PDB file of C-alpha atoms in Angstrom:
ATOM      1  CA  GLN A1056    -126.454  14.098 124.193  1.00 77.00           C
ATOM      2  CA  GLN A1057    -123.361  12.366 122.824  1.00 84.00           C
ATOM      3  CA  GLN A1058    -121.291  14.172 125.379  1.00 86.00           C
ATOM      4  CA  ARG A1059    -123.661  12.990 128.099  1.00 88.00           C
ATOM      5  CA  GLN A1060    -123.402   9.394 126.861  1.00 88.00           C
ATOM      6  CA  GLN A1061    -119.637   9.711 126.794  1.00 89.00           C
ATOM      7  CA  GLU A1062    -119.669  11.059 130.352  1.00 89.00           C
ATOM      8  CA  GLU A1063    -121.934   8.181 131.477  1.00 91.00           C
ATOM      9  CA  ALA A1064    -119.674   5.692 129.696  1.00 91.00           C
ATOM     10  CA  ALA A1065    -116.623   7.285 131.320  1.00 92.00           C
ATOM     11  CA  GLU A1066    -118.393   7.206 134.697  1.00 92.00           C
ATOM     12  CA  ARG A1067    -119.336   3.530 134.180  1.00 93.00           C
ATOM     13  CA  GLU A1068    -115.755   2.660 133.245  1.00 93.00           C
ATOM     14  CA  ARG A1069    -114.471   4.551 136.280  1.00 94.00           C
ATOM     15  CA  ARG A1070    -116.916   2.653 138.573  1.00 94.00           C
ATOM     16  CA  GLU A1071    -116.007  -0.673 136.953  1.00 95.00           C
ATOM     17  CA  ALA A1072    -112.328   0.158 137.380  1.00 95.00           C
ATOM     18  CA  GLU A1073    -112.933   0.997 141.075  1.00 95.00           C
ATOM     19  CA  GLU A1074    -114.938  -2.215 141.554  1.00 95.00           C
ATOM     20  CA  ARG A1075    -112.230  -4.183 139.765  1.00 95.00           C
ATOM     21  CA  ALA A1076    -109.560  -2.579 141.960  1.00 96.00           C
ATOM     22  CA  ALA A1077    -111.612  -3.381 145.088  1.00 95.00           C
ATOM     23  CA  ARG A1078    -112.066  -7.000 143.900  1.00 95.00           C
ATOM     24  CA  MET A1079    -108.356  -7.269 143.175  1.00 96.00           C
ATOM     25  CA  ALA A1080    -107.559  -5.949 146.660  1.00 95.00           C
ATOM     26  CA  ARG A1081    -109.955  -8.478 148.253  1.00 95.00           C
ATOM     27  CA  ASN A1082    -108.546 -11.285 146.110  1.00 95.00           C
ATOM     28  CA  ALA A1083    -105.000 -10.274 147.051  1.00 95.00           C
ATOM     29  CA  GLU A1084    -105.975 -10.475 150.746  1.00 95.00           C
ATOM     30  CA  VAL A1085    -107.537 -13.921 150.204  1.00 95.00           C
ATOM     31  CA  VAL A1086    -104.459 -15.127 148.311  1.00 96.00           C
ATOM     32  CA  GLN A1087    -102.173 -13.796 151.062  1.00 96.00           C
ATOM     33  CA  MET A1088    -104.308 -15.516 153.738  1.00 96.00           C
ATOM     34  CA  ARG A1089    -104.232 -18.816 151.830  1.00 96.00           C
ATOM     35  CA  ARG A1090    -100.452 -18.605 151.464  1.00 96.00           C
ATOM     36  CA  GLN A1091    -100.105 -18.000 155.195  1.00 96.00           C
ATOM     37  CA  MET A1092    -102.407 -20.986 155.909  1.00 96.00           C
ATOM     38  CA  ASP A1093    -100.364 -23.181 153.553  1.00 96.00           C
ATOM     39  CA  GLU A1094     -97.133 -22.123 155.246  1.00 96.00           C
ATOM     40  CA  LEU A1095     -98.650 -22.826 158.643  1.00 96.00           C
ATOM     41  CA  LYS A1096     -99.826 -26.279 157.521  1.00 96.00           C
ATOM     42  CA  GLN A1097     -96.390 -27.059 156.097  1.00 96.00           C
ATOM     43  CA  ARG A1098     -94.715 -26.027 159.356  1.00 97.00           C
ATOM     44  CA  GLU A1099     -97.146 -28.159 161.382  1.00 96.00           C
ATOM     45  CA  ALA A1100     -96.573 -31.158 159.097  1.00 96.00           C
ATOM     46  CA  LEU A1101     -92.818 -30.711 159.439  1.00 97.00           C
ATOM     47  CA  GLN A1102     -93.126 -30.544 163.229  1.00 97.00           C
ATOM     48  CA  GLN A1103     -95.286 -33.682 163.272  1.00 96.00           C
ATOM     49  CA  ARG A1104     -92.772 -35.562 161.124  1.00 97.00           C
ATOM     50  CA  ALA A1105     -89.938 -34.431 163.384  1.00 97.00           C
ATOM     51  CA  ALA A1106     -91.899 -35.502 166.485  1.00 97.00           C
ATOM     52  CA  ALA A1107     -92.686 -38.908 164.935  1.00 97.00           C
ATOM     53  CA  GLU A1108     -89.018 -39.397 164.013  1.00 97.00           C
ATOM     54  CA  GLN A1109     -87.937 -38.420 167.521  1.00 97.00           C
ATOM     55  CA  GLU A1110     -90.445 -40.865 169.030  1.00 97.00           C
ATOM     56  CA  ARG A1111     -89.223 -43.627 166.699  1.00 97.00           C
ATOM     57  CA  ARG A1112     -85.620 -42.958 167.770  1.00 97.00           C
ATOM     58  CA  GLU A1113     -86.625 -43.022 171.444  1.00 97.00           C
ATOM     59  CA  ARG A1114     -88.436 -46.339 170.977  1.00 96.00           C
ATOM     60  CA  ALA A1115     -85.469 -47.835 169.151  1.00 96.00           C
ATOM     61  CA  LEU A1116     -83.158 -46.684 171.941  1.00 96.00           C
ATOM     62  CA  ALA A1117     -85.489 -48.105 174.612  1.00 96.00           C
ATOM     63  CA  LEU A1118     -85.633 -51.409 172.720  1.00 95.00           C
ATOM     64  CA  GLU A1119     -81.853 -51.562 172.422  1.00 94.00           C
ATOM     65  CA  MET A1120     -81.483 -50.860 176.140  1.00 94.00           C
ATOM     66  CA  ALA A1121     -84.031 -53.579 177.004  1.00 92.00           C
ATOM     67  CA  VAL A1122     -82.275 -56.098 174.750  1.00 91.00           C
ATOM     68  CA  ALA A1123     -78.914 -55.222 176.304  1.00 90.00           C
ATOM     69  CA  LYS A1124     -80.377 -55.502 179.815  1.00 90.00           C
ATOM     70  CA  LEU A1125     -82.086 -58.849 179.153  1.00 88.00           C
ATOM     71  CA  ALA A1126     -79.292 -60.458 177.133  1.00 86.00           C
ATOM     72  CA  PRO A1127     -78.145 -63.762 178.693  1.00 81.00           C
ATOM     73  CA  GLU A1128     -74.650 -63.829 180.106  1.00 83.00           C
ATOM     74  CA  VAL A1129     -73.407 -67.277 179.084  1.00 80.00           C
ATOM     75  CA  GLU A1130     -70.272 -68.485 177.444  1.00 84.00           C
ATOM     76  CA  ARG A1131     -70.418 -70.018 173.985  1.00 83.00           C
ATOM     77  CA  ASP A1132     -70.408 -73.817 173.816  1.00 83.00           C
ATOM     78  CA  PRO A1133     -70.408 -74.955 170.168  1.00 83.00           C
ATOM     79  CA  GLU A1134     -69.788 -78.602 171.170  1.00 85.00           C
ATOM     80  CA  ARG A1135     -73.145 -78.693 172.947  1.00 82.00           C
ATOM     81  CA  LEU A1136     -74.889 -78.094 169.630  1.00 81.00           C
ATOM     82  CA  LEU A1137     -73.418 -81.291 168.200  1.00 84.00           C
ATOM     83  CA  LYS A1138     -74.445 -83.531 171.130  1.00 85.00           C
ATOM     84  CA  ALA A1139     -77.670 -85.537 171.062  1.00 83.00           C
ATOM     85  CA  PRO A1140     -80.220 -84.328 173.616  1.00 80.00           C
ATOM     86  CA  ALA A1141     -80.602 -86.328 176.816  1.00 78.00           C
ATOM     87  CA  ARG A1142     -84.227 -87.165 176.049  1.00 75.00           C
ATOM     88  CA  ALA A1143     -83.130 -89.047 172.903  1.00 76.00           C
ATOM     89  CA  SER A1144     -81.197 -91.580 174.965  1.00 76.00           C
ATOM     90  CA  ALA A1145     -83.983 -92.171 177.529  1.00 71.00           C
ATOM     91  CA  GLU A1146     -86.372 -95.038 176.854  1.00 72.00           C
ATOM     92  CA  ALA A1147     -89.990 -94.165 176.347  1.00 71.00           C
ATOM     93  CA  TYR A1148     -92.311 -95.529 179.039  1.00 71.00           C
ATOM     94  CA  ASN A1149     -94.903 -97.959 177.738  1.00 70.00           C
ATOM     95  CA  ASP A1150     -97.893 -98.202 180.049  1.00 69.00           C
ATOM     96  CA  PRO A1151     -98.924-101.874 180.344  1.00 67.00           C
ATOM     97  CA  LEU A1152    -102.614-100.872 180.472  1.00 64.00           C
ATOM     98  CA  VAL A1153    -102.295 -99.262 177.046  1.00 64.00           C
ATOM     99  CA  CYS A1154    -100.478-102.326 175.665  1.00 64.00           C
ATOM    100  CA  VAL A1155    -103.112-104.765 176.934  1.00 63.00           C
ATOM    101  CA  THR A1156    -106.342-102.803 176.419  1.00 63.00           C
ATOM    102  CA  ARG A1157    -105.257-100.609 173.499  1.00 63.00           C
ATOM    103  CA  GLY A1158    -105.707 -97.546 175.690  1.00 59.00           C
ATOM    104  CA  PRO A1159    -108.679 -95.556 176.876  1.00 60.00           C
ATOM    105  CA  HIS A1160    -109.590 -94.389 173.360  1.00 61.00           C
ATOM    106  CA  ALA A1161    -110.221 -97.806 171.853  1.00 63.00           C
ATOM    107  CA  GLY A1162    -113.900 -98.018 170.915  1.00 65.00           C
ATOM    108  CA  PHE A1163    -116.768 -95.759 171.926  1.00 67.00           C
ATOM    109  CA  ASP A1164    -118.673 -95.164 175.106  1.00 70.00           C
ATOM    110  CA  GLU A1165    -122.114 -93.639 175.585  1.00 74.00           C
ATOM    111  CA  LYS A1166    -120.805 -90.216 176.581  1.00 76.00           C
ATOM    112  CA  ARG A1167    -118.746 -89.853 173.446  1.00 76.00           C
ATOM    113  CA  LEU A1168    -121.586 -91.083 171.242  1.00 77.00           C
ATOM    114  CA  MET A1169    -124.149 -88.749 172.799  1.00 79.00           C
ATOM    115  CA  ALA A1170    -121.779 -85.818 172.367  1.00 80.00           C
ATOM    116  CA  ASP A1171    -122.201 -86.226 168.598  1.00 83.00           C
ATOM    117  CA  ALA A1172    -125.302 -84.348 167.362  1.00 85.00           C
ATOM    118  CA  ARG A1173    -125.657 -86.761 164.422  1.00 86.00           C
ATOM    119  CA  TYR A1174    -125.986 -89.734 166.769  1.00 87.00           C
ATOM    120  CA  LYS A1175    -128.539 -87.935 168.955  1.00 89.00           C
ATOM    121  CA  ILE A1176    -130.674 -86.995 165.959  1.00 90.00           C
ATOM    122  CA  SER A1177    -130.491 -90.491 164.456  1.00 90.00           C
ATOM    123  CA  ALA A1178    -131.539 -91.995 167.800  1.00 90.00           C
ATOM    124  CA  ALA A1179    -134.471 -89.563 168.036  1.00 91.00           C
ATOM    125  CA  LEU A1180    -135.505 -90.303 164.443  1.00 92.00           C
ATOM    126  CA  GLN A1181    -135.394 -94.052 165.085  1.00 91.00           C
ATOM    127  CA  ALA A1182    -137.456 -93.643 168.246  1.00 93.00           C
ATOM    128  CA  ALA A1183    -140.040 -91.646 166.256  1.00 92.00           C
ATOM    129  CA  GLY A1184    -139.991 -94.119 163.375  1.00 91.00           C
ATOM    130  CA  LEU A1185    -138.752 -91.488 160.906  1.00 89.00           C
ATOM    131  CA  TYR A1186    -135.214 -92.762 160.406  1.00 88.00           C
ATOM    132  CA  ASN A1187    -135.879 -94.509 157.077  1.00 90.00           C
ATOM    133  CA  THR A1188    -137.973 -91.657 155.618  1.00 91.00           C
ATOM    134  CA  LYS A1189    -136.672 -89.225 153.044  1.00 92.00           C
ATOM    135  CA  ALA A1190    -137.186 -86.261 155.411  1.00 91.00           C
ATOM    136  CA  GLY A1191    -135.256 -88.040 158.175  1.00 91.00           C
ATOM    137  CA  GLN A1192    -132.329 -88.750 155.862  1.00 89.00           C
ATOM    138  CA  GLU A1193    -132.316 -85.099 154.693  1.00 91.00           C
ATOM    139  CA  VAL A1194    -132.201 -83.898 158.296  1.00 90.00           C
ATOM    140  CA  LEU A1195    -129.284 -86.214 159.037  1.00 88.00           C
ATOM    141  CA  ALA A1196    -127.449 -85.058 155.909  1.00 89.00           C
ATOM    142  CA  ARG A1197    -127.688 -81.402 157.021  1.00 90.00           C
ATOM    143  CA  VAL A1198    -126.187 -81.960 160.485  1.00 87.00           C
ATOM    144  CA  ALA A1199    -122.538 -80.910 160.638  1.00 84.00           C
ATOM    145  CA  ALA A1200    -119.921 -83.374 161.808  1.00 80.00           C
ATOM    146  CA  PRO A1201    -118.241 -82.584 165.116  1.00 76.00           C
ATOM    147  CA  ARG A1202    -114.992 -80.683 164.823  1.00 75.00           C
ATOM    148  CA  PRO A1203    -111.971 -81.482 166.957  1.00 71.00           C
ATOM    149  CA  ALA A1204    -111.095 -79.013 169.687  1.00 68.00           C
ATOM    150  CA  GLN A1205    -108.832 -76.159 168.674  1.00 70.00           C
ATOM    151  CA  PRO A1206    -105.236 -76.833 169.686  1.00 66.00           C
ATOM    152  CA  HIS A1207    -103.799 -74.373 172.173  1.00 63.00           C
ATOM    153  CA  ILE A1208    -100.520 -73.957 173.991  1.00 58.00           C
ATOM    154  CA  VAL A1209    -101.439 -76.157 176.939  1.00 59.00           C
ATOM    155  CA  SER A1210    -102.543 -79.070 174.757  1.00 57.00           C
ATOM    156  CA  GLN A1211     -99.383 -78.806 172.667  1.00 58.00           C
ATOM    157  CA  VAL A1212     -96.854 -78.831 175.512  1.00 54.00           C
ATOM    158  CA  PHE A1213     -96.289 -82.585 175.499  1.00 56.00           C
ATOM    159  CA  ALA A1214     -97.456 -83.299 171.948  1.00 57.00           C
ATOM    160  CA  GLY A1215     -94.016 -84.713 171.181  1.00 57.00           C
ATOM    161  CA  GLY A1216     -94.849 -87.893 173.060  1.00 54.00           C
ATOM    162  CA  GLY A1217     -93.118 -87.520 176.389  1.00 52.00           C
ATOM    163  CA  TYR A1218     -91.729 -85.153 178.895  1.00 53.00           C
ATOM    164  CA  PRO A1219     -89.011 -82.727 177.852  1.00 52.00           C
ATOM    165  CA  GLY A1220     -85.623 -83.914 178.919  1.00 45.00           C
TER     166      GLY A1220
END
């Protein structure tokens, strides 16, 4: 019986050794496959970096060529930099209508007043008899003030106060 147990133990060890060898072989295949995948990924990353660098060089070359093509062909004139611009010597035109009437923006007209939401609401509250009530004053306090129009390139062209000279 001891011999039989020893044979079974030897058989079990042999099977475990075979299973271990099979597992080791499978693991070696998996490790080899992972190494190949890593190498492939590294090669692809290297190719992508090389392609990106090549594209960057091509863009830089195209930019240099465009700058060279569009560069102005003028001679240097350092004295011109020291001269006052012609517009500085020209007199500004004063419109007599502006001098006499203080211009078109002096005071308010109905259109400009009615464009303000606060004025419209206050007029409606007065017409309803609610202007002097607490609720009416709260409503007026919540109304936002009108904001000036956003400046843009067209409105800023002659912001300097005259035509360019």
